Structures are given as C-alpha cells and as structure tokens.
CSV table of C-alpha atoms in Angstrom, one decimal:
chain,number,residue,atom,x,y,z
A,1235,MET,CA,61.9,109.9,-64.1
A,1236,LYS,CA,61.2,111.7,-60.8
A,1237,LYS,CA,60.6,109.6,-57.7
A,1238,SER,CA,57.3,111.3,-57.2
A,1239,SER,CA,56.1,110.2,-60.6
A,1240,LEU,CA,57.3,106.7,-60.1
A,1241,LYS,CA,55.4,106.5,-56.8
A,1242,LYS,CA,52.2,107.7,-58.5
A,1243,ILE,CA,52.6,105.0,-61.2
A,1244,LEU,CA,53.1,102.3,-58.7
A,1245,LEU,CA,50.2,103.5,-56.6
A,1246,ILE,CA,47.9,103.5,-59.7
A,1247,PHE,CA,49.1,100.0,-60.6
A,1248,LEU,CA,48.4,98.7,-57.0
A,1249,ILE,CA,44.9,100.2,-57.0
A,1250,SER,CA,44.1,98.7,-60.4
A,1251,ALA,CA,45.3,95.3,-59.3
A,1252,LEU,CA,43.3,95.5,-56.1
A,1253,ALA,CA,40.2,96.5,-58.0
A,1254,LEU,CA,40.6,93.6,-60.4
A,1255,THR,CA,41.0,91.2,-57.5
A,1256,LEU,CA,37.9,92.5,-55.7
A,1257,THR,CA,35.9,92.3,-58.9
A,1258,ALA,CA,37.0,88.7,-59.5
A,1259,CYS,CA,36.1,87.8,-55.9
A,1260,GLY,CA,32.8,89.5,-56.2
A,1261,ASN,CA,32.0,87.6,-59.4
A,1262,ASP,CA,33.1,84.4,-57.7
A,1263,GLN,CA,30.9,85.1,-54.7
A,1264,ALA,CA,27.9,86.0,-56.9
A,1265,GLN,CA,28.4,82.8,-58.9
A,1266,ASN,CA,28.7,80.8,-55.7
A,1267,GLU,CA,25.5,82.4,-54.3
A,1268,ASN,CA,23.6,81.6,-57.5
A,1269,THR,CA,24.9,78.0,-57.4
A,1270,VAL,CA,23.8,77.7,-53.7
A,1271,SER,CA,20.4,79.2,-54.6
A,1272,GLN,CA,20.0,76.8,-57.4
A,1273,GLU,CA,21.1,73.8,-55.4
A,1274,SER,CA,18.7,74.8,-52.6
A,1275,LEU,CA,15.7,74.4,-54.9
A,1276,PRO,CA,13.9,71.0,-54.8
A,1277,GLU,CA,14.0,68.9,-58.0
A,1278,GLU,CA,10.2,68.6,-57.9
A,1279,ILE,CA,7.1,69.9,-56.1
A,1280,ASN,CA,4.0,67.7,-55.7
A,1281,PHE,CA,0.6,69.3,-55.5
A,1282,GLY,CA,-2.6,67.6,-54.5
A,1283,ILE,CA,-5.5,69.4,-56.1
A,1284,LEU,CA,-9.3,69.3,-56.3
A,1285,ARG,CA,-11.2,69.5,-59.6
A,1286,VAL,CA,-13.1,72.6,-58.8
A,1287,PRO,CA,-13.1,76.0,-60.5
A,1288,ASN,CA,-11.0,77.9,-58.0
A,1289,ASP,CA,-7.8,80.1,-58.0
A,1290,GLU,CA,-5.5,77.1,-58.1
A,1291,THR,CA,-7.2,75.7,-61.3
A,1292,ILE,CA,-6.8,79.1,-62.9
A,1293,ALA,CA,-3.2,79.4,-61.8
A,1294,ILE,CA,-2.4,76.0,-63.4
A,1295,ALA,CA,-4.3,76.8,-66.6
A,1296,GLU,CA,-2.6,80.3,-67.0
A,1297,GLY,CA,0.9,78.9,-66.6
A,1298,PHE,CA,1.6,80.6,-63.3
A,1299,PHE,CA,3.1,77.4,-61.9
A,1300,ASP,CA,5.5,77.4,-64.9
A,1301,GLU,CA,6.5,81.0,-64.2
A,1302,TYR,CA,7.2,80.5,-60.6
A,1303,PHE,CA,8.5,76.9,-60.6
A,1304,THR,CA,9.0,75.1,-63.9
A,1305,ASN,CA,11.1,77.9,-65.4
A,1306,ARG,CA,13.4,77.6,-62.3
A,1307,GLY,CA,14.1,74.0,-63.1
A,1308,ILE,CA,11.6,72.5,-60.7
A,1309,GLU,CA,9.4,69.7,-62.0
A,1310,VAL,CA,5.7,70.4,-61.0
A,1311,ASN,CA,3.5,67.3,-60.5
A,1312,THR,CA,-0.2,67.6,-59.8
A,1313,ARG,CA,-2.4,64.8,-58.5
A,1314,VAL,CA,-6.2,65.1,-58.5
A,1315,PHE,CA,-8.0,63.9,-55.4
A,1316,ASP,CA,-11.8,63.4,-55.1
A,1317,SER,CA,-11.7,64.5,-51.4
A,1318,GLY,CA,-9.4,65.6,-48.6
A,1319,VAL,CA,-9.5,62.1,-47.2
A,1320,GLU,CA,-7.4,60.8,-50.1
A,1321,ALA,CA,-5.2,63.9,-49.9
A,1322,ASN,CA,-4.4,63.3,-46.2
A,1323,GLN,CA,-3.4,59.7,-47.1
A,1324,ALA,CA,-1.0,61.1,-49.6
A,1325,LEU,CA,0.4,63.6,-47.1
A,1326,ALA,CA,0.8,60.9,-44.6
A,1327,SER,CA,2.9,58.9,-47.1
A,1328,GLY,CA,5.0,62.0,-48.0
A,1329,SER,CA,4.0,61.7,-51.7
A,1330,ILE,CA,2.7,65.3,-51.9
A,1331,ASP,CA,3.9,68.6,-50.5
A,1332,PHE,CA,0.8,70.7,-50.8
A,1333,ALA,CA,-2.9,69.8,-50.7
A,1334,THR,CA,-6.2,71.5,-51.3
A,1335,MET,CA,-9.0,70.2,-49.1
A,1336,GLY,CA,-12.0,71.2,-47.1
A,1337,ASN,CA,-11.2,72.7,-43.7
A,1338,THR,CA,-12.8,69.6,-42.0
A,1339,ASN,CA,-10.1,67.4,-43.5
A,1340,ALA,CA,-7.5,70.0,-42.6
A,1341,ILE,CA,-8.7,69.5,-39.0
A,1342,THR,CA,-8.3,65.7,-39.4
A,1343,ALA,CA,-4.7,66.3,-40.7
A,1344,LEU,CA,-3.9,68.2,-37.6
A,1345,ALA,CA,-5.6,65.7,-35.3
A,1346,ARG,CA,-3.6,62.9,-36.9
A,1347,ASP,CA,-0.3,64.8,-36.5
A,1348,LEU,CA,0.5,64.8,-40.2
A,1349,ASN,CA,2.9,67.7,-39.6
A,1350,VAL,CA,1.3,70.2,-41.9
A,1351,GLU,CA,0.4,73.9,-41.8
A,1352,LEU,CA,-2.7,75.7,-43.0
A,1353,ILE,CA,-1.5,78.5,-45.3
A,1354,TRP,CA,-4.4,79.7,-47.5
A,1355,ILE,CA,-8.2,79.8,-47.9
A,1356,HIS,CA,-9.1,79.2,-51.5
A,1357,GLU,CA,-12.8,80.0,-51.1
A,1358,VAL,CA,-15.4,80.3,-48.4
A,1359,LEU,CA,-18.1,77.8,-49.3
A,1360,GLY,CA,-21.7,78.8,-50.0
A,1361,GLU,CA,-24.2,77.8,-52.6
A,1362,ASN,CA,-21.7,75.5,-54.3
A,1363,GLU,CA,-22.4,72.9,-51.6
A,1364,ALA,CA,-25.9,71.9,-51.0
A,1365,LEU,CA,-28.4,69.2,-49.8
A,1366,ALA,CA,-30.0,67.9,-52.9
A,1367,ILE,CA,-33.3,66.1,-53.0
A,1368,LYS,CA,-34.7,64.1,-55.9
A,1369,ASP,CA,-37.7,65.2,-57.8
A,1370,GLY,CA,-40.8,63.2,-56.8
A,1371,SER,CA,-39.3,62.2,-53.5
A,1372,GLY,CA,-42.0,64.0,-51.5
A,1373,ILE,CA,-39.3,65.7,-49.4
A,1374,GLU,CA,-40.1,69.4,-48.9
A,1375,GLU,CA,-38.4,70.3,-45.7
A,1376,VAL,CA,-35.6,68.9,-43.5
A,1377,THR,CA,-37.9,66.9,-41.2
A,1378,ASP,CA,-39.2,65.0,-44.2
A,1379,LEU,CA,-35.8,63.3,-44.3
A,1380,VAL,CA,-36.8,61.0,-41.4
A,1381,GLY,CA,-36.2,57.4,-42.5
A,1382,GLU,CA,-34.2,58.4,-45.6
A,1383,ARG,CA,-30.7,57.4,-46.6
A,1384,ILE,CA,-28.5,60.4,-47.3
A,1385,ALA,CA,-25.2,60.2,-49.2
A,1386,VAL,CA,-22.3,62.4,-48.3
A,1387,PRO,CA,-18.5,62.0,-48.4
A,1388,PHE,CA,-17.6,61.5,-44.7
A,1389,ALA,CA,-15.2,63.8,-42.9
A,1390,SER,CA,-15.8,66.5,-45.6
A,1391,THR,CA,-17.1,70.0,-45.3
A,1392,ALA,CA,-20.4,68.7,-46.7
A,1393,HIS,CA,-20.6,66.1,-44.0
A,1394,TYR,CA,-20.0,68.7,-41.3
A,1395,ILE,CA,-22.7,71.0,-42.6
A,1396,LEU,CA,-25.2,68.1,-43.1
A,1397,LEU,CA,-24.7,66.9,-39.5
A,1398,ASN,CA,-25.5,70.4,-38.3
A,1399,VAL,CA,-28.6,70.6,-40.6
A,1400,LEU,CA,-29.9,67.4,-39.1
A,1401,LYS,CA,-28.9,68.4,-35.5
A,1402,GLU,CA,-30.9,71.7,-35.8
A,1403,ALA,CA,-33.9,69.7,-37.1
A,1404,GLU,CA,-33.4,67.2,-34.2
A,1405,ILE,CA,-33.5,64.3,-36.6
A,1406,GLU,CA,-29.8,63.2,-36.5
A,1407,GLU,CA,-30.8,59.8,-35.1
A,1408,ASP,CA,-33.6,59.3,-37.6
A,1409,VAL,CA,-31.7,59.1,-40.9
A,1410,GLN,CA,-29.1,56.8,-42.3
A,1411,LEU,CA,-25.9,58.5,-43.6
A,1412,LEU,CA,-24.0,56.7,-46.4
A,1413,ASP,CA,-20.3,57.4,-46.9
A,1414,MET,CA,-19.8,57.9,-50.6
A,1415,GLN,CA,-17.4,59.6,-52.9
A,1416,THR,CA,-18.8,62.0,-55.5
A,1417,ALA,CA,-18.8,59.6,-58.4
A,1418,GLU,CA,-20.6,57.0,-56.2
A,1419,ILE,CA,-23.2,59.6,-55.2
A,1420,VAL,CA,-24.1,60.3,-58.8
A,1421,ALA,CA,-24.4,56.6,-59.6
A,1422,ALA,CA,-26.5,55.9,-56.6
A,1423,TRP,CA,-28.7,58.9,-57.4
A,1424,GLU,CA,-29.3,57.7,-61.0
A,1425,ARG,CA,-30.1,54.1,-59.8
A,1426,GLY,CA,-32.7,55.5,-57.4
A,1427,ASP,CA,-30.8,54.1,-54.3
A,1428,ILE,CA,-30.9,57.5,-52.6
A,1429,GLN,CA,-33.3,60.4,-52.5
A,1430,ALA,CA,-31.0,62.9,-50.9
A,1431,ALA,CA,-27.3,63.8,-50.9
A,1432,TYR,CA,-25.1,66.6,-49.6
A,1433,THR,CA,-22.3,67.3,-52.0
A,1434,TRP,CA,-20.5,70.0,-54.0
A,1435,GLN,CA,-20.1,71.3,-57.5
A,1436,PRO,CA,-19.7,70.0,-60.2
A,1437,THR,CA,-21.3,66.8,-58.8
A,1438,LEU,CA,-24.2,68.9,-57.4
A,1439,ALA,CA,-25.1,70.2,-60.8
A,1440,GLN,CA,-25.5,66.6,-62.1
A,1441,LEU,CA,-27.9,65.8,-59.2
A,1442,LEU,CA,-29.9,69.0,-59.8
A,1443,LYS,CA,-30.8,67.9,-63.3
A,1444,SER,CA,-33.4,65.7,-61.6
A,1445,GLY,CA,-33.6,67.4,-58.2
A,1446,SER,CA,-33.5,70.6,-56.2
A,1447,THR,CA,-31.8,72.0,-53.1
A,1448,LEU,CA,-33.3,71.9,-49.7
A,1449,THR,CA,-30.6,74.0,-48.1
A,1450,ASP,CA,-27.0,74.9,-48.8
A,1451,SER,CA,-23.7,75.9,-47.1
A,1452,LYS,CA,-24.4,79.7,-47.6
A,1453,LYS,CA,-27.5,79.5,-45.5
A,1454,MET,CA,-25.7,77.5,-42.9
A,1455,ALA,CA,-22.7,79.9,-42.9
A,1456,ASP,CA,-25.2,82.7,-42.1
A,1457,LYS,CA,-26.0,80.7,-39.0
A,1458,GLY,CA,-22.3,80.5,-38.0
A,1459,TYR,CA,-21.3,77.2,-39.6
A,1460,ILE,CA,-18.5,78.3,-41.8
A,1461,THR,CA,-16.7,76.0,-44.2
A,1462,ALA,CA,-14.0,76.6,-46.7
A,1463,ASN,CA,-11.6,74.9,-49.1
A,1464,VAL,CA,-8.1,75.5,-47.7
A,1465,GLU,CA,-4.4,74.8,-48.6
A,1466,VAL,CA,-2.0,72.9,-46.3
A,1467,VAL,CA,1.7,72.3,-46.8
A,1468,ARG,CA,4.0,69.9,-45.2
A,1469,SER,CA,5.9,71.7,-42.4
A,1470,ASP,CA,9.2,70.1,-43.4
A,1471,PHE,CA,8.8,71.5,-46.9
A,1472,ALA,CA,7.8,74.9,-45.7
A,1473,GLU,CA,10.7,75.1,-43.3
A,1474,GLU,CA,13.2,74.2,-46.0
A,1475,TYR,CA,11.6,76.3,-48.8
A,1476,PRO,CA,9.7,79.2,-47.3
A,1477,GLN,CA,10.1,81.3,-50.4
A,1478,LEU,CA,8.5,78.7,-52.6
A,1479,VAL,CA,5.5,78.6,-50.3
A,1480,ALA,CA,5.2,82.3,-50.6
A,1481,ASP,CA,5.6,82.1,-54.4
A,1482,PHE,CA,2.8,79.5,-54.5
A,1483,ILE,CA,0.5,82.0,-52.7
A,1484,SER,CA,1.5,84.6,-55.2
A,1485,THR,CA,0.2,82.4,-58.0
A,1486,LEU,CA,-3.1,82.0,-56.2
A,1487,SER,CA,-3.3,85.7,-55.6
A,1488,GLU,CA,-2.7,86.5,-59.3
A,1489,ALA,CA,-5.3,83.9,-60.3
A,1490,GLY,CA,-7.8,85.3,-57.8
A,1491,ASP,CA,-7.3,88.8,-59.3
A,1492,ILE,CA,-8.4,87.5,-62.7
A,1493,TYR,CA,-11.7,86.4,-61.2
A,1494,ARG,CA,-12.2,89.6,-59.2
A,1495,ASN,CA,-11.4,91.8,-62.3
A,1496,ASN,CA,-13.1,89.7,-64.9
A,1497,PRO,CA,-15.3,86.8,-63.6
A,1498,GLU,CA,-16.4,85.8,-67.1
A,1499,ARG,CA,-12.8,85.4,-68.3
A,1500,ALA,CA,-11.9,83.5,-65.2
A,1501,ALA,CA,-14.9,81.1,-65.7
A,1502,GLU,CA,-13.8,80.5,-69.3
A,1503,ILE,CA,-10.3,79.6,-68.2
A,1504,ALA,CA,-11.4,77.4,-65.4
A,1505,GLY,CA,-14.1,75.8,-67.5
A,1506,ASN,CA,-11.6,74.9,-70.3
A,1507,GLU,CA,-9.3,73.4,-67.7
A,1508,LEU,CA,-12.1,71.3,-66.2
A,1509,GLY,CA,-14.1,70.5,-69.2
A,1510,LEU,CA,-17.1,72.6,-68.1
A,1511,GLU,CA,-19.1,75.2,-69.9
A,1512,ALA,CA,-18.1,78.7,-68.9
A,1513,GLU,CA,-21.6,79.5,-67.6
A,1514,VAL,CA,-21.5,76.4,-65.4
A,1515,ALA,CA,-18.1,77.3,-64.0
A,1516,LEU,CA,-19.2,80.9,-63.4
A,1517,HIS,CA,-22.3,79.7,-61.5
A,1518,GLN,CA,-20.1,77.5,-59.3
A,1519,MET,CA,-17.5,80.2,-58.7
A,1520,ARG,CA,-20.2,82.7,-57.7
A,1521,GLY,CA,-21.4,80.2,-55.1
A,1522,THR,CA,-18.2,80.8,-53.1
A,1523,THR,CA,-16.4,83.8,-51.7
A,1524,TRP,CA,-12.7,84.4,-52.7
A,1525,LYS,CA,-10.6,86.6,-50.4
A,1526,THR,CA,-7.5,88.6,-51.2
A,1527,ARG,CA,-4.3,88.3,-49.3
A,1528,GLU,CA,-5.0,91.5,-47.4
A,1529,GLU,CA,-8.5,90.3,-46.4
A,1530,LEU,CA,-7.1,87.0,-45.2
A,1531,LEU,CA,-4.6,88.8,-42.9
A,1532,ASN,CA,-7.4,90.6,-41.1
A,1533,GLU,CA,-9.0,89.5,-37.8
A,1534,ASP,CA,-11.8,87.6,-39.5
A,1535,PHE,CA,-9.4,85.0,-40.9
A,1536,PHE,CA,-5.7,84.5,-40.3
A,1537,GLY,CA,-4.8,87.7,-38.4
A,1538,THR,CA,-1.2,87.8,-37.3
A,1539,VAL,CA,1.1,85.4,-35.5
A,1540,ASP,CA,0.8,87.5,-32.3
A,1541,ASP,CA,-2.9,88.1,-32.7
A,1542,PRO,CA,-4.6,85.1,-34.4
A,1543,GLY,CA,-7.8,85.7,-36.4
A,1544,ASN,CA,-11.2,84.2,-36.0
A,1545,PHE,CA,-10.7,81.4,-38.5
A,1546,ALA,CA,-8.6,79.5,-35.9
A,1547,GLN,CA,-11.6,79.7,-33.6
A,1548,VAL,CA,-13.8,78.5,-36.4
A,1549,MET,CA,-11.5,75.5,-36.8
A,1550,LYS,CA,-11.5,74.8,-33.1
A,1551,ASP,CA,-15.3,74.9,-32.9
A,1552,THR,CA,-15.6,72.6,-35.9
A,1553,SER,CA,-13.0,70.3,-34.4
A,1554,ASP,CA,-14.9,70.0,-31.2
A,1555,PHE,CA,-18.1,69.1,-33.1
A,1556,LEU,CA,-16.2,66.5,-35.1
A,1557,GLN,CA,-14.9,65.0,-31.9
A,1558,ALA,CA,-18.4,64.8,-30.5
A,1559,GLN,CA,-19.4,63.0,-33.7
A,1560,ASP,CA,-16.5,60.5,-33.3
A,1561,SER,CA,-15.0,61.7,-36.6
A,1562,ILE,CA,-11.8,62.4,-34.8
A,1563,GLU,CA,-10.5,60.9,-31.5
A,1564,GLU,CA,-9.3,64.1,-29.9
A,1565,SER,CA,-9.8,67.8,-30.7
A,1566,PRO,CA,-6.6,69.8,-30.6
A,1567,SER,CA,-6.3,72.8,-28.3
A,1568,GLN,CA,-7.1,76.4,-29.3
A,1569,GLU,CA,-3.4,77.2,-29.0
A,1570,THR,CA,-2.6,74.4,-31.4
A,1571,PHE,CA,-5.1,75.8,-33.9
A,1572,ASN,CA,-3.7,79.3,-33.4
A,1573,GLU,CA,-0.3,78.0,-34.6
A,1574,TYR,CA,-1.7,75.8,-37.3
A,1575,VAL,CA,-3.4,78.7,-39.2
A,1576,ASN,CA,-0.2,80.3,-40.3
A,1577,PRO,CA,-0.3,83.8,-41.8
A,1578,GLU,CA,3.5,84.2,-42.4
A,1579,TYR,CA,3.6,83.0,-46.0
A,1580,ILE,CA,0.7,85.3,-47.1
A,1581,LYS,CA,2.6,88.1,-45.4
A,1582,MET,CA,5.9,87.1,-47.2
A,1583,SER,CA,4.1,87.0,-50.5
A,1584,LEU,CA,2.8,90.5,-50.1
A,1585,GLU,CA,6.2,91.8,-49.1
A,1586,ASN,CA,7.8,90.2,-52.1
A,1587,ASP,CA,5.3,92.1,-54.4
A,1588,GLN,CA,6.0,95.3,-52.6
A,1589,ASN,CA,9.8,94.9,-53.0
A,1590,ASN,CA,9.6,94.1,-56.7
C-alpha cells in the first residue's frame, strides 16, 4: 500500500474518532443541561386565589396550569382566600408563592415588607363591586346613610372606595363601618342587622336579590379612584424561577384571550368552575375590564422599568389615602412603588411567545 493511501486512511480514522468523541460529549452536555434544568424546578408551586370569574379561574379550569407546571413534574396547589388580608397572612408565613388580591391589600403587603412584587393586573374593577342598600331601608342617596351601619371587608378595594364615597359626601364621621368578610356580610344582611354593604361579586348578587346599588366602583373609577385585582409573587421565588413567573403570566394571557374572543364560552368555563350560572358569571365579568399584556405594558399601567406607568402612581395615591385612614402605618415612597410594579415578567412572557 502506498504511503499516501495509508496517510489518508489514518486521517479518516482520526476524524471519525474525533467526531464520535464530540458527539458523545455533546450528548453528555445536553443530558447534563436537561438534568440541571429539571433539578432547578421547584417540587411544588402554591397559588393563593380568589373565587371570582377571572382569567386565573379560566386558566385553572382549562388545564393551563397542568400544561405549564404539572406536566413538568411540578405539583400545583391552590388555596382559596376570601380576601387579600388572609392571602397576606399566608405570604408572611411563606406558605404560598403567588397571591391574587385587591390592589389595596397589595399596598399593605408592600407596607409590611412582605418581600413581594406586583406582576399582573387581573381586572380593573367596575360594576362588580358596589354599595348595596336593602329594599325598604329608605336610603335613596349617599347622605341618607347617616347613622347607618355599613359592612365592608376592611383593607379591601371595596373599603377604599367606600371611604372615598363617604368622604365625597362629607359623612365619613357619621356612619359606623363594620369589618366583615363576605359570608358574614350575607348573614348580617339576611338577619336585618345591616341596611348597607360595599362588597363584590358573587356576594353582591346575593345582596341584590333584596336590594339595589347606590353607587359602584366604575362610577368611582371615572372620578379617578381606580381599583383592581392584582397578582403578587414572593420576590425570592421570582428571583430563583423567573421563567416560571413568566409562564404563569402566559397562562393568564391565554385565559384572557378566551374571554376577549368568546365571552359566553369564557363565562361558561368560569361558571362551571365556581358553581355559577353562565349568565351570572358573564354579568360579573362584564363588570370589569381585562387588559392584554401589551396594554399592561403601556404608560397607563406598568410601563417599563426605565419609565414606570401610571399604575404605580395610582398605588402611591391609594397608599397615601390608606395611611391617612390609619389602615397602614407608613406609605412607601413613589420610588418604592415604581420598583414594586414590575413589568419584566409580562415582557418576558411576550418574548417567549415571539420566539416560539
């Protein structure tokens, strides 16, 4: 055999051996990366939710949590809270990672240094929260509430709006406010212990069977008193698993699209999940405004990290009011709220969709 042919054979052999080695190393590296990725996932995620017909309820009912979390080996646990007060207690104990609550309770979470971030607005509240008055009470306008006892869950969005309703009518010192959870409000209403209450759906619907609304959160929003149901996440969780936070927002976006594209179908899904008739669920959902990810990233809401949107200012204004009412000891600074209302995970969720 010629030396040149032998050299060619040896060269081919060496190239083949090198290729096999690189392939094996590549496979090992990919396997290691998959292992690391799997090991970096938490064993479970704990969500605190409200029983309201919103995007989160639809996402759970449609199995989006399974698609994004359960199918990746993460156990999903959901705990229902009657109000954000209870959710904040759970956040303080570390027993939940995410929580849905009114923006007033999200302010309380920040003021109490619970180490959370506000990452989403489920819905801007409107007619789904209202001041109900009992039939036959003789109450026809806000000033007629003088001397009355009014039930409301304290530190809630309803409480904040009610305080402003009374303040505008200049009767805040002339009524007695009773701190009640929603089930307690219904019981007190049926016993005749109260003639008025500010609460939200579906509790509101139960009161309106024997009552009517005097004003609602939509009318107050038109005057600048904006309230919303929002999502917060523990900062430690978000720092360790930012992609899972973005994935969670993706589930909410998909669920919101169902409502935007087919409200009747969305109402049926949410109604089945909550044990409500679809018509009732749809009425409640239409009493709120649901924003897309793109809308939440504009100047009216989250804005950007470098240019915060108006919602941080709304939170600060609300916080100052709550401090004046002694609902919180100290109102955080505007700079603190600018950092608290974090648009990064919404942005990451959008970028994930664009890259897929």
